[in-house]
Amino acid sequence: MKNIFDFFKAKEEKRKITMISTYEYWSAKICEEAGIDCILVGDSVGMVDGGLKTTLPVKLEEMIYHGRAVRRGAPNTFITVDMPFMSYQVSTEKALENAGKIMKETCCNAVKLEGGEEIAKTIEKIVSAGIPVMGHVGLTPQSVHALGGYKVQGKTKEEQKRIIKDAKIIEQAGAFAIVLEAIPSDLAEEITEFLDIPTIGIGAGNKTDGQVLVFHDMMGFFDKTPKFVKKYVEGKKLFIEALTQFKKETQSGVFPGEEHTYQ
Ligand code: KIV
């Protein structure tokens, strides 16, 4: 993906979009080499890299630091950076200022905001300044306390109506794509059908226009992951094997060998 029009084209042509949430130079480099369509510098960085319980404490400066690292690792990939909690909720002016700061300092292509109707005006304001916005509805982790935990959303008719309404409003406000997180597959399919912009699902079944996973989850670095995570590699196991071998070889004097030694 070079720009937002490639997202629209992918939906039109029914080509599924791949997005990976990641935060480092090295993992971004791997994503670009693998041909991933879009990298999301997610505020999940606080939990995945920082060991936090929620994404709430993540700061704007931290998102910028990671955004810059990811841009260096993936100079040719479409990059979206999450706006962290309280960087866009206070006022539309403050939100625009912070979105602008992210764009200027990370050289990313877009920002992502969580929420529905309540942030429509904010999205309009940011989009009208020429900054592409990706929406995010369903399970919105920045509202974890209001939602009562990390739970599947849209289980009742009421909730479904609200999520559908929110998705429509986000599209009307000018978002170019929208993340659907942890909602039933049927609901995600319905939203995907009536929206013109692409939907990118995580825990939303396989009828969305694209899929997003967190790099560290899919690479198998964690024992406990949500149901929707598929581990494509047993990363933790491989790393432990490598570290154990390093320890063994260091202790026995096998490492470093001739080939790793300057004469
Ligand atoms: O923060 C993040 O990584 C995200 C994705 C899970 C969509 O928002």
PDB file of N, CA and C and ligand atoms in Angstrom, residues 19 21 23 40 42-45 55 82 112 114 136 141 179 181 202 212 214, ligand 1:
ATOM      1  N   MET A  19      -2.163  -6.316   7.848  1.00  0.00           N
ATOM      2  CA  MET A  19      -1.582  -5.272   8.706  1.00  0.00           C
ATOM      3  C   MET A  19      -0.954  -5.980   9.919  1.00  0.00           C
ATOM      4  N   SER A  21       0.784  -5.147  13.738  1.00  0.00           N
ATOM      5  CA  SER A  21       1.079  -4.159  14.766  1.00  0.00           C
ATOM      6  C   SER A  21       2.460  -4.484  15.316  1.00  0.00           C
ATOM      7  N   TYR A  23       6.520  -2.477  16.711  1.00  0.00           N
ATOM      8  CA  TYR A  23       7.026  -1.248  17.335  1.00  0.00           C
ATOM      9  C   TYR A  23       8.520  -0.983  17.189  1.00  0.00           C
ATOM     10  N   LEU A  40       1.048  -1.141  11.732  1.00  0.00           N
ATOM     11  CA  LEU A  40       0.424  -0.303  12.750  1.00  0.00           C
ATOM     12  C   LEU A  40       1.387  -0.213  13.925  1.00  0.00           C
ATOM     13  N   GLY A  42       1.097   0.172  17.161  1.00  0.00           N
ATOM     14  CA  GLY A  42      -0.029   0.127  18.094  1.00  0.00           C
ATOM     15  C   GLY A  42       0.378   0.574  19.490  1.00  0.00           C
ATOM     16  N   ASP A  43      -0.599   1.135  20.206  1.00  0.00           N
ATOM     17  CA  ASP A  43      -0.286   1.496  21.597  1.00  0.00           C
ATOM     18  C   ASP A  43      -0.230   0.234  22.472  1.00  0.00           C
ATOM     19  N   SER A  44      -0.511  -0.921  21.869  1.00  0.00           N
ATOM     20  CA  SER A  44      -0.293  -2.189  22.568  1.00  0.00           C
ATOM     21  C   SER A  44       1.185  -2.342  22.930  1.00  0.00           C
ATOM     22  N   VAL A  45       2.034  -1.488  22.368  1.00  0.00           N
ATOM     23  CA  VAL A  45       3.459  -1.476  22.726  1.00  0.00           C
ATOM     24  C   VAL A  45       3.635  -1.413  24.255  1.00  0.00           C
ATOM     25  N   THR A  55      -3.220  -0.222  28.020  1.00  0.00           N
ATOM     26  CA  THR A  55      -2.523   0.732  27.132  1.00  0.00           C
ATOM     27  C   THR A  55      -2.631   2.172  27.652  1.00  0.00           C
ATOM     28  N   ASP A  82      -0.832   4.723  16.315  1.00  0.00           N
ATOM     29  CA  ASP A  82      -1.936   4.911  17.264  1.00  0.00           C
ATOM     30  C   ASP A  82      -1.792   6.228  18.023  1.00  0.00           C
ATOM     31  N   LYS A 112      -4.309   6.429  14.042  1.00  0.00           N
ATOM     32  CA  LYS A 112      -5.508   5.645  14.388  1.00  0.00           C
ATOM     33  C   LYS A 112      -6.068   6.125  15.718  1.00  0.00           C
ATOM     34  N   GLU A 114      -9.327   5.354  18.577  1.00  0.00           N
ATOM     35  CA  GLU A 114     -10.360   4.412  19.014  1.00  0.00           C
ATOM     36  C   GLU A 114     -11.652   5.165  19.342  1.00  0.00           C
ATOM     37  N   HIS A 136     -11.342   2.675  14.803  1.00  0.00           N
ATOM     38  CA  HIS A 136     -11.200   1.427  15.571  1.00  0.00           C
ATOM     39  C   HIS A 136     -12.437   1.287  16.462  1.00  0.00           C
ATOM     40  N   PRO A 141      -9.410  -1.012  23.445  1.00  0.00           N
ATOM     41  CA  PRO A 141      -8.673  -1.246  24.692  1.00  0.00           C
ATOM     42  C   PRO A 141      -8.468  -0.006  25.577  1.00  0.00           C
ATOM     43  N   VAL A 179     -10.592  -0.501  12.002  1.00  0.00           N
ATOM     44  CA  VAL A 179     -10.278  -1.763  12.672  1.00  0.00           C
ATOM     45  C   VAL A 179     -11.527  -2.222  13.421  1.00  0.00           C
ATOM     46  N   GLU A 181     -12.426  -4.843  16.256  1.00  0.00           N
ATOM     47  CA  GLU A 181     -11.753  -5.740  17.209  1.00  0.00           C
ATOM     48  C   GLU A 181     -12.741  -6.508  18.073  1.00  0.00           C
ATOM     49  N   ILE A 202      -9.567  -7.983  13.789  1.00  0.00           N
ATOM     50  CA  ILE A 202      -8.727  -8.728  14.741  1.00  0.00           C
ATOM     51  C   ILE A 202      -9.718  -9.372  15.710  1.00  0.00           C
ATOM     52  N   VAL A 212      -5.435  -7.983  10.993  1.00  0.00           N
ATOM     53  CA  VAL A 212      -4.280  -7.444  11.717  1.00  0.00           C
ATOM     54  C   VAL A 212      -3.963  -8.361  12.898  1.00  0.00           C
ATOM     55  N   VAL A 214      -0.797  -8.757  16.165  1.00  0.00           N
ATOM     56  CA  VAL A 214       0.390  -8.186  16.802  1.00  0.00           C
ATOM     57  C   VAL A 214       1.567  -9.127  16.494  1.00  0.00           C
TER      58      VAL A 214
HETATM   59  O1  KIV B   1      -2.575  -1.380  19.638  1.00  0.00           O
HETATM   60  C1  KIV B   1      -2.707  -2.265  18.758  1.00  0.00           C
HETATM   61  O2  KIV B   1      -1.800  -3.065  18.502  1.00  0.00           O
HETATM   62  C2  KIV B   1      -3.990  -2.309  18.065  1.00  0.00           C
HETATM   63  C3  KIV B   1      -4.280  -3.516  17.224  1.00  0.00           C
HETATM   64  C4  KIV B   1      -4.458  -4.714  18.061  1.00  0.00           C
HETATM   65  C5  KIV B   1      -5.420  -3.300  16.306  1.00  0.00           C
HETATM   66  O3  KIV B   1      -4.756  -1.406  18.184  1.00  0.00           O
END
